[in-house]
Short mmCIF file of C-alpha atoms and ligand atoms in Angstrom, two decimals:
data_model
loop_
_atom_site.label_atom_id
_atom_site.label_comp_id
_atom_site.label_asym_id
_atom_site.label_seq_id
_atom_site.Cartn_x
_atom_site.Cartn_y
_atom_site.Cartn_z
CA UNK A 1 -0.04 0.02 0.01
CA UNK A 2 1.07 3.56 -1.01
CA UNK A 3 1.68 5.98 2.00
CA UNK A 4 -1.40 7.82 0.64
CA UNK A 5 -3.44 4.82 0.50
CA UNK A 6 -2.36 3.77 4.13
CA UNK A 7 -3.46 7.30 5.18
CA UNK A 8 -6.86 6.96 3.67
CA UNK A 9 -7.45 3.36 4.87
CA UNK A 10 -6.48 4.73 8.69
CA UNK A 11 -8.81 7.78 8.28
CA UNK A 12 -11.56 5.61 6.96
CA UNK A 13 -11.35 2.88 9.58
CA UNK A 14 -11.16 5.40 12.59
CA UNK A 15 -14.34 6.95 11.30
CA UNK A 16 -16.19 3.61 10.90
CA UNK A 17 -15.11 2.33 14.24
CA UNK A 18 -15.26 5.64 16.13
CA UNK A 19 -11.71 5.37 16.99
CA UNK A 20 -9.37 8.04 18.78
CA UNK A 21 -5.96 7.89 17.77
CA UNK A 22 -3.47 9.54 20.31
CA UNK A 23 0.31 10.06 19.86
CA UNK A 24 3.20 11.03 22.07
CA UNK A 25 5.57 13.71 21.33
CA UNK A 26 8.34 10.66 20.79
CA UNK A 27 6.50 9.04 17.91
CA UNK A 28 7.79 9.07 14.38
CA UNK A 29 6.30 12.28 12.51
CA UNK A 30 3.97 10.43 10.55
CA UNK A 31 2.21 8.94 13.40
CA UNK A 32 2.15 12.22 15.04
CA UNK A 33 0.76 13.89 11.82
CA UNK A 34 -2.16 11.33 11.42
CA UNK A 35 -3.20 11.37 15.16
CA UNK A 36 -6.19 13.16 16.33
CA UNK A 37 -4.19 14.64 19.27
CA UNK A 38 -0.39 14.56 20.14
CA UNK A 39 0.83 15.23 23.62
CA UNK A 40 2.75 14.29 26.62
CA UNK A 41 1.88 11.61 29.15
CA UNK A 42 -0.40 13.81 30.97
CA UNK A 43 -2.24 15.13 28.16
CA UNK A 44 -2.79 11.63 26.82
CA UNK A 45 -4.47 10.32 30.03
CA UNK A 46 -6.42 13.50 29.82
CA UNK A 47 -7.62 13.08 26.30
CA UNK A 48 -8.37 9.30 27.12
CA UNK A 49 -10.40 10.21 30.41
CA UNK A 50 -12.51 12.33 28.25
CA UNK A 51 -13.22 10.64 24.96
CA UNK A 52 -16.52 9.41 23.82
CA UNK A 53 -14.68 7.33 21.16
CA UNK A 54 -15.35 3.45 21.37
CA UNK A 55 -11.65 2.63 20.55
CA UNK A 56 -8.79 4.43 21.92
CA UNK A 57 -5.42 3.57 20.18
CA UNK A 58 -2.26 4.83 22.10
CA UNK A 59 0.58 5.60 19.78
CA UNK A 60 3.16 5.32 22.51
CA UNK A 61 4.49 2.67 25.02
CA UNK A 62 2.92 0.09 27.10
CA UNK A 63 2.19 2.08 30.29
CA UNK A 64 0.54 4.79 28.25
CA UNK A 65 -2.05 2.12 27.09
CA UNK A 66 -2.43 0.79 30.58
CA UNK A 67 -3.18 4.31 31.78
CA UNK A 68 -5.70 4.88 29.48
CA UNK A 69 -7.40 1.45 29.93
CA UNK A 70 -7.21 2.09 33.57
CA UNK A 71 -9.31 5.47 33.03
CA UNK A 72 -11.52 3.67 30.64
CA UNK A 73 -12.10 -0.11 31.57
CA UNK A 74 -15.00 -0.47 29.19
CA UNK A 75 -13.40 0.65 26.09
CA UNK A 76 -11.06 -1.21 23.74
CA UNK A 77 -7.44 0.37 24.13
CA UNK A 78 -5.04 -0.63 21.63
CA UNK A 79 -1.21 -0.10 20.98
CA UNK A 80 0.26 -0.62 17.52
CA UNK A 81 3.07 -2.79 18.84
CA UNK A 82 2.68 -4.52 22.14
CA UNK A 83 6.54 -4.68 22.57
CA UNK A 84 6.60 -0.97 23.07
CA UNK A 85 7.86 -1.07 26.59
CA UNK A 86 9.65 1.32 28.93
CA UNK A 87 13.11 0.96 30.42
CA UNK A 88 12.01 3.35 33.32
CA UNK A 89 8.81 1.12 33.97
CA UNK A 90 11.16 -2.12 33.78
CA UNK A 91 13.39 -0.57 36.68
CA UNK A 92 10.44 -0.66 39.15
CA UNK A 93 9.29 -4.35 39.44
CA UNK A 94 5.64 -4.39 41.06
CA UNK A 95 6.82 -6.99 43.70
CA UNK A 96 9.94 -5.26 44.85
CA UNK A 97 7.97 -1.88 44.91
CA UNK A 98 5.43 -3.43 46.95
CA UNK A 99 8.02 -4.48 49.43
CA UNK A 100 9.66 -1.16 49.59
CA UNK A 101 6.26 0.47 50.24
CA UNK A 102 5.14 -1.93 52.86
CA UNK A 103 8.65 -1.31 54.75
CA UNK A 104 7.44 2.41 54.97
CA UNK A 105 3.66 2.30 56.22
CA UNK A 106 3.86 5.92 57.22
CA UNK A 107 4.91 7.27 53.75
CA UNK A 108 2.84 8.63 50.85
CA UNK A 109 3.65 6.89 47.82
CA UNK A 110 4.18 9.29 44.71
CA UNK A 111 4.58 7.36 41.38
CA UNK A 112 5.58 8.41 38.05
CA UNK A 113 3.20 7.67 35.44
CA UNK A 114 6.16 5.60 33.53
CA UNK A 115 5.09 2.49 35.89
CA UNK A 116 3.00 -0.85 35.24
CA UNK A 117 -0.71 -0.78 36.42
CA UNK A 118 0.47 -3.12 39.42
CA UNK A 119 3.05 -0.31 40.63
CA UNK A 120 0.15 2.41 40.48
CA UNK A 121 -2.15 -0.22 42.38
CA UNK A 122 0.10 0.53 45.56
CA UNK A 123 0.45 4.27 44.96
CA UNK A 124 -1.19 7.18 46.50
CA UNK A 125 -0.88 9.63 43.57
CA UNK A 126 0.56 9.54 40.14
CA UNK A 127 2.48 12.39 38.49
CA UNK A 128 3.80 13.10 35.21
CA UNK A 129 6.86 15.37 34.68
CA UNK A 130 4.35 18.30 33.91
CA UNK A 131 2.66 18.19 37.26
CA UNK A 132 5.35 16.49 39.56
CA UNK A 133 6.64 19.79 41.19
CA UNK A 134 3.19 20.92 42.00
CA UNK A 135 1.73 17.53 43.37
CA UNK A 136 4.79 17.26 45.48
CA UNK A 137 4.27 20.79 46.85
CA UNK A 138 0.79 20.14 47.52
CA UNK A 139 1.96 17.88 50.38
CA UNK A 140 3.30 19.74 53.83
CA UNK A 141 7.02 20.12 53.77
CA UNK A 142 7.66 17.63 56.40
CA UNK A 143 5.59 15.04 54.89
CA UNK A 144 7.13 11.86 54.47
CA UNK A 145 7.19 10.81 50.80
CA UNK A 146 8.30 8.01 48.51
CA UNK A 147 9.11 8.77 45.05
CA UNK A 148 9.37 6.08 42.06
CA UNK A 149 10.78 4.98 39.95
CA UNK A 150 13.01 7.62 38.29
CA UNK A 151 15.89 8.69 40.55
CA UNK A 152 16.81 11.81 38.16
CA UNK A 153 13.62 13.05 38.06
CA UNK A 154 13.16 12.46 42.02
CA UNK A 155 16.46 14.09 42.76
CA UNK A 156 15.41 17.17 40.59
CA UNK A 157 12.13 17.63 42.28
CA UNK A 158 13.82 17.07 45.73
CA UNK A 159 16.08 20.04 44.63
CA UNK A 160 13.77 22.36 43.38
CA UNK A 161 11.20 21.88 46.24
CA UNK A 162 13.43 21.38 49.15
CA UNK A 163 12.15 18.15 49.68
CA UNK A 164 13.90 14.68 50.77
CA UNK A 165 11.98 12.16 49.29
CA UNK A 166 12.82 8.49 49.51
CA UNK A 167 13.56 7.68 45.85
CA UNK A 168 13.40 4.38 44.00
CA UNK A 169 16.61 3.60 42.21
CA UNK A 170 15.42 3.47 38.43
CA UNK A 171 16.04 5.40 35.38
CA UNK A 172 15.30 5.60 31.71
CA UNK A 173 18.09 4.25 29.39
CA UNK A 174 17.42 6.95 26.76
CA UNK A 175 17.76 9.85 29.16
CA UNK A 176 20.90 8.51 30.91
CA UNK A 177 22.60 8.12 27.64
CA UNK A 178 23.06 11.76 27.13
CA UNK A 179 26.68 12.93 26.95
CA UNK A 180 27.56 15.92 29.18
CA UNK A 181 30.73 16.27 26.87
CA UNK A 182 28.70 16.38 23.70
CA UNK A 183 26.40 18.95 24.74
CA UNK A 184 29.24 21.09 25.96
CA UNK A 185 30.81 20.53 22.41
CA UNK A 186 27.62 21.62 20.82
CA UNK A 187 27.48 24.52 23.09
CA UNK A 188 30.73 25.86 21.51
CA UNK A 189 29.19 25.35 18.18
CA UNK A 190 26.02 27.17 18.95
CA UNK A 191 27.26 29.48 21.79
CA UNK A 192 23.73 31.49 21.63
CA UNK A 193 21.74 28.32 21.80
CA UNK A 194 19.42 27.38 25.03
CA UNK A 195 19.86 24.01 26.30
CA UNK A 196 16.61 22.72 26.96
CA UNK A 197 16.19 19.28 28.93
CA UNK A 198 13.89 16.63 30.24
CA UNK A 199 14.16 15.90 33.90
CA UNK A 200 14.80 12.40 33.61
CA UNK A 201 18.41 13.38 32.75
CA UNK A 202 21.14 12.94 34.94
CA UNK A 203 22.05 15.69 37.53
CA UNK A 204 25.41 17.12 35.67
CA UNK A 205 23.21 17.81 32.51
CA UNK A 206 20.27 19.39 34.30
CA UNK A 207 22.96 21.52 36.10
CA UNK A 208 24.25 23.17 32.67
CA UNK A 209 20.53 23.32 31.29
CA UNK A 210 18.97 26.75 30.68
CA UNK A 211 15.60 25.20 31.03
CA UNK A 212 14.14 21.76 32.56
CA UNK A 213 10.81 20.41 31.81
CA UNK A 214 8.43 18.05 30.38
CA UNK A 215 8.11 17.46 26.62
CA UNK A 216 4.93 19.98 26.41
CA UNK A 217 6.91 22.07 28.57
CA UNK A 218 9.88 22.30 26.48
CA UNK A 219 7.62 22.87 23.43
CA UNK A 220 6.08 25.87 25.33
CA UNK A 221 9.43 27.51 26.46
CA UNK A 222 10.76 27.00 22.88
CA UNK A 223 7.75 28.92 21.78
CA UNK A 224 7.99 31.74 24.04
CA UNK A 225 11.87 32.23 24.39
CA UNK A 226 13.39 34.85 22.49
CA UNK A 227 16.29 32.83 21.67
CA UNK A 228 16.49 31.48 18.15
CA UNK A 229 18.67 27.99 18.56
CA UNK A 230 17.92 25.29 21.07
CA UNK A 231 19.87 22.28 22.13
CA UNK A 232 17.27 19.71 22.69
CA UNK A 233 18.06 17.02 25.42
CA UNK A 234 15.31 14.48 25.21
CA UNK A 235 14.24 12.08 22.75
CA UNK A 236 14.42 13.64 19.37
CA UNK A 237 10.78 13.20 18.09
CA UNK A 238 9.89 16.21 20.09
CA UNK A 239 11.57 18.21 17.49
CA UNK A 240 9.16 17.67 15.01
CA UNK A 241 6.29 19.50 17.04
CA UNK A 242 9.02 22.30 17.93
CA UNK A 243 9.77 22.79 14.01
CA UNK A 244 5.90 22.84 13.36
CA UNK A 245 5.55 25.40 16.03
CA UNK A 246 8.35 27.65 15.58
CA UNK A 247 9.59 27.40 11.79
CA UNK A 248 11.87 30.23 12.17
CA UNK A 249 13.79 28.68 15.08
CA UNK A 250 16.71 26.13 15.11
CA UNK A 251 16.48 22.71 16.99
CA UNK A 252 19.54 20.86 17.50
CA UNK A 253 19.19 17.31 18.99
CA UNK A 254 21.74 16.40 21.87
CA UNK A 255 23.33 13.24 20.94
CA UNK A 256 23.75 10.17 23.09
CA UNK A 257 27.23 9.11 24.69
CA UNK A 258 27.83 5.78 22.75
CA UNK A 259 27.22 6.21 19.32
CA UNK A 260 28.02 8.36 16.36
CA UNK A 261 24.27 9.19 15.74
CA UNK A 262 23.45 12.74 15.96
CA UNK A 263 20.13 12.25 18.09
CA UNK A 264 18.70 10.13 20.91
CA UNK A 265 15.77 7.82 20.06
CA UNK A 266 13.64 5.53 22.24
CA UNK A 267 13.89 2.08 20.65
CA UNK A 268 10.47 1.08 22.34
CA UNK A 269 8.58 4.18 21.27
CA UNK A 270 9.97 3.79 17.73
CA UNK A 271 8.68 0.19 17.39
CA UNK A 272 5.26 1.77 16.35
CA UNK A 273 4.84 2.46 12.63
CA UNK A 274 2.21 3.46 10.16
CA UNK A 275 1.67 -0.26 9.00
CA UNK A 276 1.32 -1.32 12.58
CA UNK A 277 -1.27 1.56 13.21
CA UNK A 278 -3.21 0.18 10.20
CA UNK A 279 -3.06 -3.44 11.20
CA UNK A 280 -3.95 -2.52 14.75
CA UNK A 281 -6.93 -0.53 13.73
CA UNK A 282 -8.17 -3.33 11.03
CA UNK A 283 -7.64 -6.15 13.53
CA UNK A 284 -8.61 -4.34 16.73
CA UNK A 285 -5.50 -5.90 18.20
CA UNK A 286 -3.06 -5.91 20.28
CA UNK A 287 -5.31 -5.07 22.93
CA UNK A 288 -4.25 -3.65 26.63
CA UNK A 289 -5.64 -5.78 29.18
CA UNK A 290 -5.61 -4.86 32.79
CA UNK A 291 -6.56 -7.39 35.67
CA UNK A 292 -9.81 -5.95 37.40
CA UNK A 293 -8.74 -5.75 40.66
CA UNK A 294 -5.55 -3.94 39.87
CA UNK A 295 -7.73 -1.59 37.66
CA UNK A 296 -10.04 -0.43 40.53
CA UNK A 297 -6.87 0.12 42.78
CA UNK A 298 -4.90 1.97 39.98
CA UNK A 299 -7.70 4.28 38.78
CA UNK A 300 -7.54 5.95 42.29
CA UNK A 301 -4.20 7.46 42.22
CA UNK A 302 -4.45 8.38 38.51
CA UNK A 303 -7.80 10.24 38.85
CA UNK A 304 -6.23 11.92 42.16
CA UNK A 305 -3.46 13.25 39.58
CA UNK A 306 -6.25 14.50 36.95
CA UNK A 307 -8.19 16.15 39.52
CA UNK A 308 -5.10 17.93 41.13
CA UNK A 309 -4.07 18.82 37.55
CA UNK A 310 -7.52 20.34 36.60
CA UNK A 311 -7.70 22.39 39.62
CA UNK A 312 -4.12 23.72 38.95
CA UNK A 313 -5.00 24.39 35.28
CA UNK A 314 -2.56 21.98 33.89
P1 13P B 1 6.68 13.52 29.27
O1 13P B 1 6.02 13.29 27.98
O2 13P B 1 5.51 13.47 30.18
O3 13P B 1 7.35 14.69 29.27
O4 13P B 1 7.40 12.07 29.26
C1 13P B 1 8.41 11.81 28.73
C2 13P B 1 8.62 10.10 28.85
O5 13P B 1 9.66 9.84 28.88
C3 13P B 1 7.67 9.57 28.41
O6 13P B 1 7.98 8.33 28.21
FE1 SF4 B 2 10.69 5.05 28.78
FE2 SF4 B 2 12.60 6.37 28.63
FE3 SF4 B 2 11.25 5.42 26.33
FE4 SF4 B 2 10.23 7.52 27.75
S1 SF4 B 2 11.94 7.67 26.54
S2 SF4 B 2 9.13 5.73 27.07
S3 SF4 B 2 10.81 6.88 29.82
S4 SF4 B 2 12.26 4.39 27.99
#
């Protein structure tokens, strides 16, 4: 099938099946362009929560599909590739995390959305990188808090909120791979460029950054900044939206440590393709299934996050 035919077939099926296609900013440009909405992890959950569609297709990774399914247990939630996992979610096995939580019964548990449904089921409130700061700050300064699973995001939030949350020792292999040296080299080539960074990156990179935020915060910052050049320290898929929003500005992807490649891509996110989106709409598979007992527990901290975010206007 040609690209044009593929797009037409996807468009026809989504109409016939009343399907909503949601894509994360780390998806390939063609998937971002065909989606009904493109957004960060928080936006994907918000759209899923309010849609009247019968089918939700999440062009993203497994935990994003799970979050949508937890919020909409009676809808069909599909992902183009079931193998699109997440190293950060994998760094926090539910059994080990539950043990850790049980060892600290007087602590409130805050979990990043990049976790499995079973981890969310033992969580008090879920956060994304868009709302983590505000949600942590909604607790008293001396509150005993556990934050999992991302140690880099946890350290960053501790540093900007003056908290001392107990951190789970997990990380994202994509964001941990950025090279400080290579970013500093780029900074010499583009001395006027702002370094804009996702908080899943390591501390030394956050330290030299001009702005730190979630994917949507990075895009918003690029739009309103007076600067014309940006070194983008996150998965390079986000640059597609930045270029669309700011055609007169230049976006330079920060390179990873261990390769000659100029940009850093999430191998899980990039498993999704237009062909797989077509097949998944056609076959209504692969479908995300969440155990009912886990769903009933996991929806509570996700809904709490959505309620707090709505109050904060996020
Ligand atoms: P956000 O889109 O929430 O910034 O998250 C980035 C990420 O790594 C998603 O997996
Ligand atoms: Fe997970 Fe990292 Fe990929 Fe995001 S970029 S989906 S945190 S592995």
